[in-house]
């Protein structure tokens, strides 16, 4: 009987271990340890009207990201910063960073702040193995704490290269909040091969769609100070 | 056949998803100069409060009409030069009314130099915004004057020399920043030369500790007030932020009215603020703050002030009239001791994208009068915004009752570039 229990716990531990390992590989594929990139975000309305934003963003470690608005002109110079569970928004006219939350959307549309400033999934979620088929495996991610934007994620990735294909995001009530589709796998150089396009739709925003397109992803190292609120007004200098 | 192929190819291109975009043109390794800004065209209607002494003091030449209108242009023109180690920032504001000479102001003009990766020197005219409060900032020692009815409005900065040091750590103490600023004393305002002791110093020490923003502040002046303060901001819940400020001051200048004459004295005391910012699941933001200032007017002091203005308003062209106008202009911010502030903003109401509505109110606890307003903002196209603001006052004998208008309606079109 004891042997059966030991066997059960060992297999459960190995099961969890493999989910953690897989999520680590997915994160590594999706975002290198330290890099810079440009992104275009397009919010599409049911009538076909679009609103576009362009961001320059930098990331370091598992959970630090800073982002500068380059377009449109009305938002230019705004910066956002994420360090773990903390998020701030800096507006040049206001002149100081204010705290924002992961659930807010500073751009409007379907993407919220957590989607736009996504850090490593392993930093926010505990993974468990889900089902798998011939080509893809599924991970079920549970939020580590209540500050995380979604309570549960169901994540699908390709078996052959651990490239993510789809995420379904759920609230604590079990309601599906949104679906993220990862498309157009592209080689950005320096071994960075990842989806260049993320599309999101939500049953809460019928007919709306938001698309994020990645460009110019480059490995780059940054000082820790870049990810502090005092650096937010100076983020533009990193592009020089 | 060729036509069929052409149509098919065109349809394919039209339907194809966008999967890449050109990097911004200014993404170069060389220094760059950027010009940005906005042009506001503003049409205002003011329902005047003719019983107010401030109406008589400020609008005596406007013809005794109940409703006044105003049409103006506001140009915010900003420039930014970013080099590898140096940067220069410029923010200007020009206000133009029909047939008048435009009023031009430099809000900011300063240069910064990166001594190392985490030590920056800056000098020039810079706008500071110290403190965590939205409508009030007791620790905003070197902030420009804040309009409680529009706290996000840009204002003129201060001439200064500053040094900032930042250090980050990957632990509970995440970041520290030390900011030291030297600036001319308030007594030096508008003068080219002054005594050496007319130089003030301010400092801020920031910590991100256990996911809480904490700032410690100090202000030293041989000719003005001495101040020390603290503020904090943290997320209690993902959708609930809590913030506060506390300020202790010594030798703070206070002007009261004694026997119908302004009298300057210095006071010691405390001012503070507590507030929350809440985001509802339907994307409504609520900001609520309580502000207390021991250097504000007591009810008795306010009554003397009010009677002084009324007497001066009845004597146009006299020295007393001029003194009252100047005295009133010397006030910055709110003049009483206790206020409550509430602002509610709903983004995209009824699923109307790029639209927001908001309402706010400032309630003076001491004399129960209120200033309130609402706003609707629509962004129908990229870099273009239409905004309608309504402001009103209510009360009988308080600070807001003294305002020269009872209702104000402002329509503005904003073009960003």
XYZ file of C-alpha atoms in Angstrom:
657
model
C 0.000 0.000 0.000
C 2.815 2.392 0.950
C 4.549 1.586 -2.356
C 1.389 2.532 -4.254
C 1.237 5.874 -2.412
C 4.927 6.595 -3.090
C 4.424 5.665 -6.745
C 1.368 7.919 -6.927
C 3.156 10.932 -5.407
C 6.280 10.375 -7.517
C 4.268 10.224 -10.722
C 2.294 13.333 -9.692
C 5.552 15.179 -8.996
C 7.004 14.114 -12.349
C 3.758 15.134 -14.053
C 3.952 18.601 -12.512
C 7.675 18.775 -13.261
C 7.093 18.135 -16.953
C 4.372 20.835 -17.085
C 6.743 23.339 -15.455
C 9.461 22.370 -17.905
C 7.137 22.728 -20.880
C 5.916 26.132 -19.726
C 9.542 27.213 -19.301
C 10.238 26.164 -22.899
C 7.138 27.996 -24.161
C 8.195 31.171 -22.303
C 11.741 30.912 -23.682
C 10.358 30.584 -27.215
C 7.969 33.487 -26.785
C 10.238 36.009 -25.131
C 14.003 35.870 -24.676
C 15.588 36.736 -21.330
C 16.313 40.338 -22.312
C 15.221 41.979 -25.546
C 13.717 44.992 -27.308
C 10.944 44.993 -29.873
C 8.451 47.109 -31.785
C 4.779 46.265 -31.800
C 1.758 47.498 -33.640
C -1.600 47.104 -31.960
C -4.731 47.316 -34.090
C -8.199 47.592 -32.536
C -10.901 46.677 -35.048
C -14.561 47.556 -34.554
C -17.562 45.690 -35.989
C -18.068 48.492 -38.541
C -14.527 47.957 -39.834
C -13.021 51.070 -38.275
C -9.507 50.622 -36.908
C -7.384 52.353 -34.308
C -3.649 51.711 -34.338
C -0.869 52.124 -31.800
C 2.868 51.552 -32.168
C 4.974 50.689 -29.123
C 8.658 50.269 -28.432
C 9.076 47.777 -25.617
C 11.923 46.330 -23.603
C 11.895 43.305 -21.340
C 14.275 41.876 -18.778
C 14.112 38.716 -16.710
C 10.850 36.929 -16.014
C 8.672 39.838 -14.979
C 9.989 43.276 -15.977
C 8.748 45.167 -19.012
C 8.717 48.828 -20.061
C 6.889 50.244 -23.036
C 6.941 53.570 -24.917
C 4.111 54.831 -27.151
C 5.399 55.987 -30.534
C 2.035 56.479 -32.269
C -0.559 57.926 -32.533
C 0.629 61.478 -31.893
C -2.011 61.999 -29.195
C -0.442 59.230 -27.087
C 3.215 59.713 -28.059
C 5.636 59.828 -25.157
C 3.435 57.873 -22.770
C 5.217 55.013 -21.078
C 4.088 52.041 -19.064
C 6.138 49.914 -16.731
C 5.569 46.509 -15.259
C 7.642 45.032 -12.455
C 6.096 41.827 -11.155
C 2.523 42.580 -10.114
C 3.103 46.356 -10.165
C 2.125 48.463 -13.178
C 2.445 52.201 -13.750
C 1.454 54.649 -16.468
C 3.418 57.835 -17.136
C 1.768 60.651 -19.116
C 4.196 63.477 -20.019
C 1.677 66.261 -19.327
C 0.860 64.857 -15.895
C 4.549 64.407 -15.131
C 4.377 61.501 -12.687
C 3.753 57.755 -12.874
C 0.401 56.535 -11.549
C -0.437 52.965 -10.640
C -2.673 51.056 -13.041
C -4.038 47.532 -12.893
C -3.688 44.499 -15.110
C -7.434 44.471 -15.832
C -7.536 48.003 -17.222
C -6.982 48.702 -20.892
C -4.942 51.806 -21.575
C -5.463 51.392 -25.323
C -9.137 50.415 -25.339
C -10.174 47.383 -27.381
C -9.941 43.736 -26.331
C -6.339 43.656 -25.078
C -5.951 44.683 -21.447
C -2.762 45.887 -19.757
C -1.759 42.347 -18.793
C -1.979 41.228 -22.437
C 0.025 44.171 -23.713
C 2.665 43.940 -21.000
C 2.714 40.174 -20.779
C 5.685 38.831 -18.861
C 6.705 35.163 -18.623
C 3.663 33.002 -18.011
C 5.674 31.015 -15.447
C 6.005 34.182 -13.362
C 2.220 34.407 -12.943
C 0.805 30.888 -13.324
C 1.330 27.356 -12.011
C 1.017 24.859 -14.858
C -0.495 21.389 -15.041
C -0.612 18.999 -17.972
C -3.798 18.908 -20.025
C -4.733 16.714 -22.941
C -2.617 16.339 -26.055
C -3.093 15.155 -29.625
C -0.779 14.225 -32.434
C 0.570 17.757 -32.997
C -0.177 19.811 -29.937
C -0.159 19.562 -26.154
C -2.259 21.514 -23.676
C -1.232 23.122 -20.407
C -3.717 24.271 -17.807
C -2.370 27.325 -15.990
C -3.718 28.451 -12.637
C -3.027 31.996 -11.386
C -0.526 32.144 -8.519
C -2.426 34.944 -6.791
C -5.434 37.230 -7.169
C -3.490 40.098 -8.722
C -3.082 38.091 -11.952
C -5.444 39.189 -14.743
C -6.960 35.751 -15.455
C -7.750 32.983 -13.000
C -7.075 30.172 -15.457
C -5.519 29.764 -18.890
C -5.776 26.824 -21.257
C -2.695 27.010 -23.432
C -1.976 24.988 -26.574
C 1.499 24.639 -28.098
C 3.107 22.653 -30.902
C 4.880 19.493 -29.804
C 7.664 19.803 -32.360
C 8.993 23.214 -31.286
C 6.993 24.399 -28.213
C 5.560 27.315 -30.160
C 2.339 28.535 -28.646
C -0.763 28.505 -30.877
C -3.738 29.443 -28.704
C -4.683 30.582 -25.202
C -8.140 30.668 -23.693
C -8.468 32.992 -20.700
C -11.012 32.297 -17.939
C -12.317 34.283 -14.987
C -12.596 32.709 -11.509
C -16.289 32.086 -12.247
C -15.245 29.815 -15.126
C -16.448 32.280 -17.772
C -14.368 32.514 -20.952
C -13.074 36.102 -21.095
C -11.068 36.040 -24.289
C -9.154 33.869 -26.735
C -5.671 34.656 -28.015
C -4.582 33.142 -31.329
C -0.845 33.091 -32.119
C -0.090 33.214 -35.861
C 2.564 33.793 -38.531
C 5.628 32.089 -37.044
C 8.626 34.173 -38.079
C 12.413 34.010 -37.699
C 13.504 37.314 -36.120
C 17.198 36.321 -36.096
C 19.514 35.421 -33.204
C 17.541 32.196 -32.788
C 14.278 34.018 -32.021
C 11.535 32.103 -33.816
C 8.058 32.930 -32.574
C 4.577 33.960 -33.742
C 4.636 37.493 -35.157
C 0.902 38.055 -34.805
C -1.441 37.686 -31.823
C -5.151 38.048 -32.440
C -7.686 38.297 -29.683
C -11.454 38.122 -29.585
C -13.797 38.117 -26.635
C -17.378 37.027 -26.115
C -17.678 40.181 -23.992
C -16.840 42.343 -27.058
C -18.915 40.747 -29.829
C -17.607 41.716 -33.258
C -14.487 43.450 -31.949
C -11.006 42.158 -32.626
C -7.562 43.302 -31.515
C -4.364 42.317 -33.277
C -0.774 42.721 -32.100
C 2.065 42.482 -34.621
C 5.690 42.073 -33.546
C 8.624 43.512 -35.454
C 12.322 44.152 -34.881
C 12.768 41.776 -31.943
C 16.431 41.962 -30.932
C 18.388 40.537 -28.031
C 19.641 43.360 -25.846
C 20.736 43.711 -22.240
C 19.510 46.518 -19.975
C 20.429 47.830 -16.540
C 17.958 47.148 -13.740
C 17.379 50.909 -13.465
C 15.612 50.959 -16.834
C 12.723 49.159 -15.121
C 12.174 51.763 -12.411
C 9.515 54.485 -12.359
C 12.168 57.205 -12.397
C 13.356 55.971 -15.788
C 9.884 56.115 -17.364
C 10.238 59.673 -18.745
C 13.607 58.701 -20.283
C 12.646 55.519 -22.107
C 13.014 57.184 -25.511
C 16.779 57.453 -24.902
C 17.066 53.659 -25.244
C 16.238 53.974 -28.920
C 19.330 56.130 -29.546
C -8.536 35.169 -67.966
C -6.056 37.894 -67.076
C -8.896 39.953 -65.609
C -10.018 36.978 -63.507
C -6.455 36.456 -62.255
C -6.106 40.174 -61.442
C -9.404 40.267 -59.525
C -8.551 37.072 -57.633
C -5.091 38.354 -56.711
C -6.501 41.724 -55.603
C -9.143 40.064 -53.429
C -6.489 37.829 -51.880
C -4.327 40.848 -51.034
C -7.300 42.712 -49.578
C -8.306 39.784 -47.419
C -4.766 38.913 -46.285
C -4.029 39.631 -42.613
C -1.459 42.277 -41.831
C 1.492 40.420 -40.364
C 4.301 42.965 -40.400
C 4.809 46.711 -40.365
C 7.582 49.171 -41.061
C 9.634 50.212 -38.080
C 9.203 53.871 -37.145
C 11.423 56.097 -39.276
C 13.134 57.710 -36.307
C 14.471 54.371 -35.077
C 18.063 55.290 -35.742
C 21.251 55.198 -33.760
C 21.796 58.913 -34.311
C 20.488 61.713 -32.084
C 17.024 62.897 -33.015
C 14.897 65.982 -32.653
C 11.162 65.531 -32.392
C 8.421 68.124 -32.428
C 5.034 67.223 -30.989
C 2.116 69.138 -29.616
C -1.537 69.931 -29.806
C -3.790 72.740 -30.931
C -6.958 73.404 -28.970
C -9.774 75.552 -30.222
C -11.936 76.514 -27.246
C -15.348 78.163 -27.145
C -16.590 79.035 -23.641
C -19.841 80.315 -22.236
C -19.798 81.720 -18.720
C -22.944 82.335 -16.722
C -21.635 85.062 -14.451
C -22.314 85.414 -10.775
C -22.685 89.152 -10.538
C -23.137 89.143 -6.776
C -19.628 87.747 -6.350
C -17.007 90.345 -5.366
C -14.524 88.560 -7.631
C -16.845 89.273 -10.566
C -16.614 92.971 -9.771
C -12.833 92.766 -9.352
C -12.049 90.707 -12.463
C -14.873 91.383 -14.929
C -15.788 95.007 -14.236
C -15.207 96.036 -17.855
C -17.362 93.384 -19.491
C -20.639 95.295 -19.637
C -22.713 93.857 -16.819
C -24.032 90.937 -18.922
C -25.307 87.695 -17.422
C -23.580 85.463 -19.958
C -20.149 86.038 -21.441
C -18.561 84.117 -24.275
C -14.944 83.555 -25.165
C -13.228 82.062 -28.166
C -9.572 81.171 -27.938
C -6.765 79.038 -29.268
C -4.300 77.132 -27.135
C -1.131 75.823 -28.723
C 1.030 73.335 -26.836
C 4.286 72.987 -28.771
C 6.881 70.547 -27.483
C 10.348 69.668 -28.667
C 12.655 66.896 -27.588
C 16.235 66.229 -28.562
C 17.617 62.865 -27.531
C 21.303 62.116 -27.852
C 23.164 59.126 -26.491
C 23.977 60.758 -23.151
C 22.238 64.107 -23.377
C 18.692 65.241 -23.923
C 16.954 68.608 -24.128
C 13.241 69.021 -23.447
C 11.027 71.974 -24.351
C 7.347 72.508 -23.584
C 5.654 75.731 -24.551
C 2.152 77.093 -24.231
C 0.641 79.883 -26.301
C -2.808 81.275 -25.626
C -4.474 83.444 -28.235
C -7.731 85.378 -28.128
C -9.336 87.335 -30.922
C -7.179 90.338 -31.964
C -4.990 90.025 -28.875
C -1.255 89.517 -28.774
C -0.711 85.819 -27.971
C 0.430 84.962 -24.452
C 3.505 82.785 -24.714
C 4.956 80.752 -21.837
C 7.791 78.281 -21.569
C 6.499 75.505 -19.340
C 9.697 73.471 -19.505
C 13.147 73.954 -20.989
C 15.831 71.793 -19.501
C 18.712 69.581 -20.430
C 19.708 66.283 -18.883
C 23.015 64.470 -18.912
C 23.573 60.814 -18.038
C 26.681 60.834 -15.835
C 26.437 57.057 -15.500
C 23.686 54.550 -16.261
C 21.933 55.474 -13.036
C 23.017 59.046 -12.222
C 21.416 61.920 -14.148
C 22.066 65.638 -13.966
C 19.398 68.037 -15.162
C 19.248 71.787 -15.263
C 16.848 74.372 -16.630
C 13.142 74.924 -16.157
C 11.431 71.689 -15.198
C 7.952 70.751 -14.086
C 7.799 68.497 -11.037
C 4.814 66.539 -9.858
C 5.641 65.199 -6.415
C 3.018 63.390 -4.380
C 0.546 60.599 -4.965
C -2.681 62.569 -4.668
C -4.776 63.257 -7.738
C -6.503 66.534 -6.879
C -4.257 67.751 -4.033
C -0.569 67.303 -3.210
C 0.476 68.423 0.292
C 4.022 67.153 -0.431
C 4.193 68.836 -3.839
C 6.750 71.306 -2.494
C 8.090 72.299 -5.887
C 5.059 71.424 -7.997
C 3.327 74.085 -10.030
C -0.064 75.258 -8.817
C -2.686 72.588 -9.398
C -6.245 73.268 -10.538
C -8.493 70.935 -8.566
C -11.121 71.220 -11.308
C -8.554 70.045 -13.900
C -5.593 68.421 -12.116
C -4.115 66.971 -15.315
C -3.512 70.349 -16.934
C 0.159 71.099 -17.718
C 1.676 74.076 -15.896
C 4.826 76.120 -15.741
C 7.865 74.447 -14.177
C 10.615 75.865 -11.962
C 14.203 76.890 -12.655
C 16.442 74.355 -10.975
C 19.537 72.203 -10.948
C 18.982 68.584 -9.972
C 20.770 65.310 -9.583
C 19.018 61.961 -9.587
C 20.435 58.609 -8.529
C 18.565 55.342 -9.029
C 19.481 51.831 -7.957
C 17.444 48.687 -8.450
C 17.613 45.378 -6.629
C 15.906 42.050 -7.278
C 14.400 41.703 -3.785
C 11.692 43.114 -1.511
C 13.415 46.488 -1.758
C 13.092 46.722 -5.534
C 14.243 50.279 -6.296
C 15.631 53.342 -4.555
C 15.916 56.828 -6.048
C 17.427 59.940 -4.577
C 16.547 63.260 -6.165
C 18.243 66.469 -4.980
C 17.130 69.827 -6.372
C 18.472 73.351 -5.905
C 16.169 76.169 -6.921
C 15.667 79.886 -6.368
C 13.647 80.940 -3.369
C 10.078 82.066 -3.902
C 11.322 85.511 -2.827
C 13.578 85.590 -5.891
C 10.665 85.268 -8.283
C 10.900 87.737 -11.180
C 14.261 89.097 -10.000
C 17.611 88.531 -11.680
C 19.804 88.965 -8.597
C 19.217 88.107 -4.970
C 21.104 87.296 -1.818
C 22.903 83.972 -1.589
C 20.507 82.793 1.119
C 17.646 83.118 -1.339
C 18.471 79.664 -2.638
C 16.273 76.752 -1.618
C 16.895 73.030 -1.638
C 14.470 70.136 -2.002
C 15.056 66.399 -1.883
C 13.087 63.225 -2.485
C 14.004 59.682 -1.508
C 11.895 57.038 -3.251
C 11.597 53.353 -2.396
C 9.652 50.555 -4.007
C 9.395 48.328 -0.948
C 7.109 45.276 -0.700
C 5.246 46.437 -3.829
C 4.561 49.838 -2.225
C 5.730 53.182 -3.599
C 7.076 55.260 -0.708
C 8.582 58.750 -0.949
C 10.246 60.827 1.741
C 10.500 64.552 1.053
C 12.295 67.541 2.456
C 12.344 71.245 1.620
C 14.821 73.700 3.097
C 14.768 77.453 2.780
C 16.448 80.164 4.829
C 13.937 82.725 3.650
C 10.829 80.574 3.294
C 9.204 77.539 4.865
C 10.800 74.289 6.068
C 8.904 71.150 5.139
C 9.187 67.406 5.584
C 6.784 64.834 4.244
C 6.022 61.313 3.184
C 3.700 59.672 0.687
C 2.778 56.138 -0.340
C 0.793 54.262 -2.952
C -0.029 50.576 -3.161
C -2.528 48.205 -4.720
C -4.603 46.642 -1.930
C -6.455 44.587 -4.548
C -5.874 44.344 -8.303
C -8.588 46.954 -8.793
C -8.107 49.047 -5.650
C -5.238 51.461 -5.081
C -4.672 53.287 -1.798
C -2.560 56.431 -1.490
C -1.721 59.035 1.089
C 0.461 62.052 1.813
C 1.554 63.748 5.045
C 3.364 67.057 5.312
C 4.752 68.891 8.331
C 5.641 72.537 7.772
C 7.330 75.281 9.760
C 7.425 79.017 8.976
C 4.775 78.630 6.268
C 3.654 82.032 4.995
C -0.027 82.746 5.562
C -1.881 85.918 4.664
C -5.014 86.803 6.570
C -7.229 89.871 6.593
C -7.114 91.989 9.696
C -9.182 95.194 9.859
C -9.693 95.078 6.080
C -5.964 94.903 5.406
C -3.806 91.921 4.351
C -1.488 90.754 7.116
C 1.301 88.246 6.623
C 2.229 85.771 9.335
C 4.022 82.449 9.562
C 2.447 79.252 10.843
C 3.579 75.741 11.768
C 1.391 72.726 11.214
C 0.343 69.686 9.226
C -1.390 68.943 5.974
C -2.330 65.544 4.654
C -4.317 63.542 2.188
C -5.809 60.075 1.987
C -7.351 58.585 -1.119
C -8.384 55.559 -3.117
C -8.616 54.753 -6.792
C -11.002 51.953 -7.719
C -11.573 50.253 -11.060
C -14.912 48.493 -11.426
C -15.387 45.350 -13.575
C -17.263 47.505 -16.116
C -14.220 49.806 -16.535
C -15.377 52.670 -14.341
C -12.642 54.472 -12.406
C -13.486 56.131 -9.105
C -11.052 58.470 -7.357
C -11.943 59.664 -3.869
C -9.723 61.869 -1.683
C -9.866 63.716 1.621
C -7.540 66.698 2.073
C -6.749 68.577 5.258
C -4.577 71.682 5.517
C -3.958 73.383 8.858
C -2.640 76.512 7.140
C -5.966 77.063 5.363
C -8.513 79.646 6.435
C -10.697 79.020 9.431
C -14.351 80.014 8.940
C -13.716 83.253 10.810
C -10.669 84.082 8.684
C -12.662 83.312 5.552
C -15.445 85.687 6.610
C -12.885 88.497 7.034
C -11.473 87.667 3.600
C -14.917 87.649 2.006
C -15.895 90.982 3.594
C -12.579 92.510 2.479
C -13.245 91.474 -1.143
C -16.798 92.789 -0.981
C -15.652 96.174 0.348
C -12.907 96.423 -2.295
C -15.341 95.433 -5.060
C -17.603 98.351 -4.130
C -14.707 100.830 -4.590
C -13.470 100.441 -8.185
C -10.275 102.261 -9.111
C -9.070 102.591 -5.526
C -5.881 101.231 -3.981
C -7.996 98.881 -1.911
C -9.568 97.515 -5.081
C -6.142 96.887 -6.639
C -4.822 95.369 -3.415
C -7.772 92.981 -3.255
C -7.231 91.871 -6.864
C -3.506 91.265 -6.232
C -4.184 89.569 -2.924
C -6.630 87.188 -4.538
C -4.167 86.360 -7.347
C -1.538 85.422 -4.742
C -3.586 82.414 -3.643
C -2.739 79.087 -5.123
C -5.020 76.081 -4.912
C -7.825 75.790 -2.409
C -7.902 78.186 0.514
C -9.920 76.392 3.209
C -8.923 73.545 5.557
C -10.925 70.435 4.659
C -12.074 69.102 1.315
C -13.551 65.957 -0.152
C -12.911 65.135 -3.800
C -14.688 62.574 -5.945
C -14.201 61.793 -9.615
C -15.931 59.052 -11.597
C -14.845 58.209 -15.126
C -16.519 55.689 -17.394
C -14.476 54.582 -20.386
C -16.409 53.541 -23.461
C -19.926 53.822 -21.948
C -22.577 51.697 -23.681
C -19.730 50.089 -25.680
C -19.048 53.375 -27.505
C -15.365 52.997 -28.370
C -13.016 55.981 -27.904
C -15.588 57.822 -25.790
C -15.361 58.616 -22.111
C -17.620 60.451 -19.700
C -16.678 61.728 -16.293
C -18.069 63.712 -13.414
C -16.327 65.239 -10.409
C -17.075 67.242 -7.318
C -14.981 69.143 -4.748
C -16.834 69.625 -1.503
C -15.497 72.114 1.034
C -16.368 70.624 4.409
C -15.820 73.878 6.299
C -18.469 75.968 4.573
C -20.439 73.294 2.683
C -20.100 74.672 -0.791
C -19.270 72.630 -3.834
C -17.625 72.889 -7.216
C -18.718 70.171 -9.605
C -18.490 69.359 -13.270
C -18.841 66.768 -15.963
C -17.123 66.008 -19.218
C -17.704 64.016 -22.355
C -14.784 63.246 -24.632
C -14.989 61.636 -28.067
C -12.067 60.711 -30.297
C -13.738 60.210 -33.677
C -10.479 60.001 -35.612
C -6.801 59.488 -34.948
C -5.212 62.520 -33.262
C -8.500 64.398 -33.022
C -10.653 64.856 -29.948
C -13.890 66.671 -29.224
C -14.556 67.581 -25.610
C -17.392 69.255 -23.761
C -16.876 70.418 -20.168
C -19.508 71.769 -17.838
C -18.569 73.304 -14.465
C -20.887 74.681 -11.830
C -20.749 75.988 -8.281
C -23.259 75.559 -5.499
C -23.337 77.023 -2.012
C -24.133 80.266 -0.297
C -21.156 81.807 1.420
C -18.119 79.675 0.694
C -15.002 79.708 -1.397
C -16.706 78.464 -4.560
C -19.546 80.950 -4.138
C -16.922 83.675 -4.517
C -16.042 82.463 -7.993
C -17.046 85.016 -10.637
C -19.102 82.476 -12.577
C -21.977 80.228 -11.558
C -21.904 77.921 -14.601
C -19.312 77.397 -17.305
C -19.580 75.457 -20.547
C -16.492 74.799 -22.647
C -16.440 73.093 -26.031
C -13.077 72.253 -27.459
C -11.601 70.563 -30.488
C -8.111 69.167 -29.966
C -5.733 68.343 -32.804
C -2.586 66.398 -31.867
C 0.517 66.258 -34.003
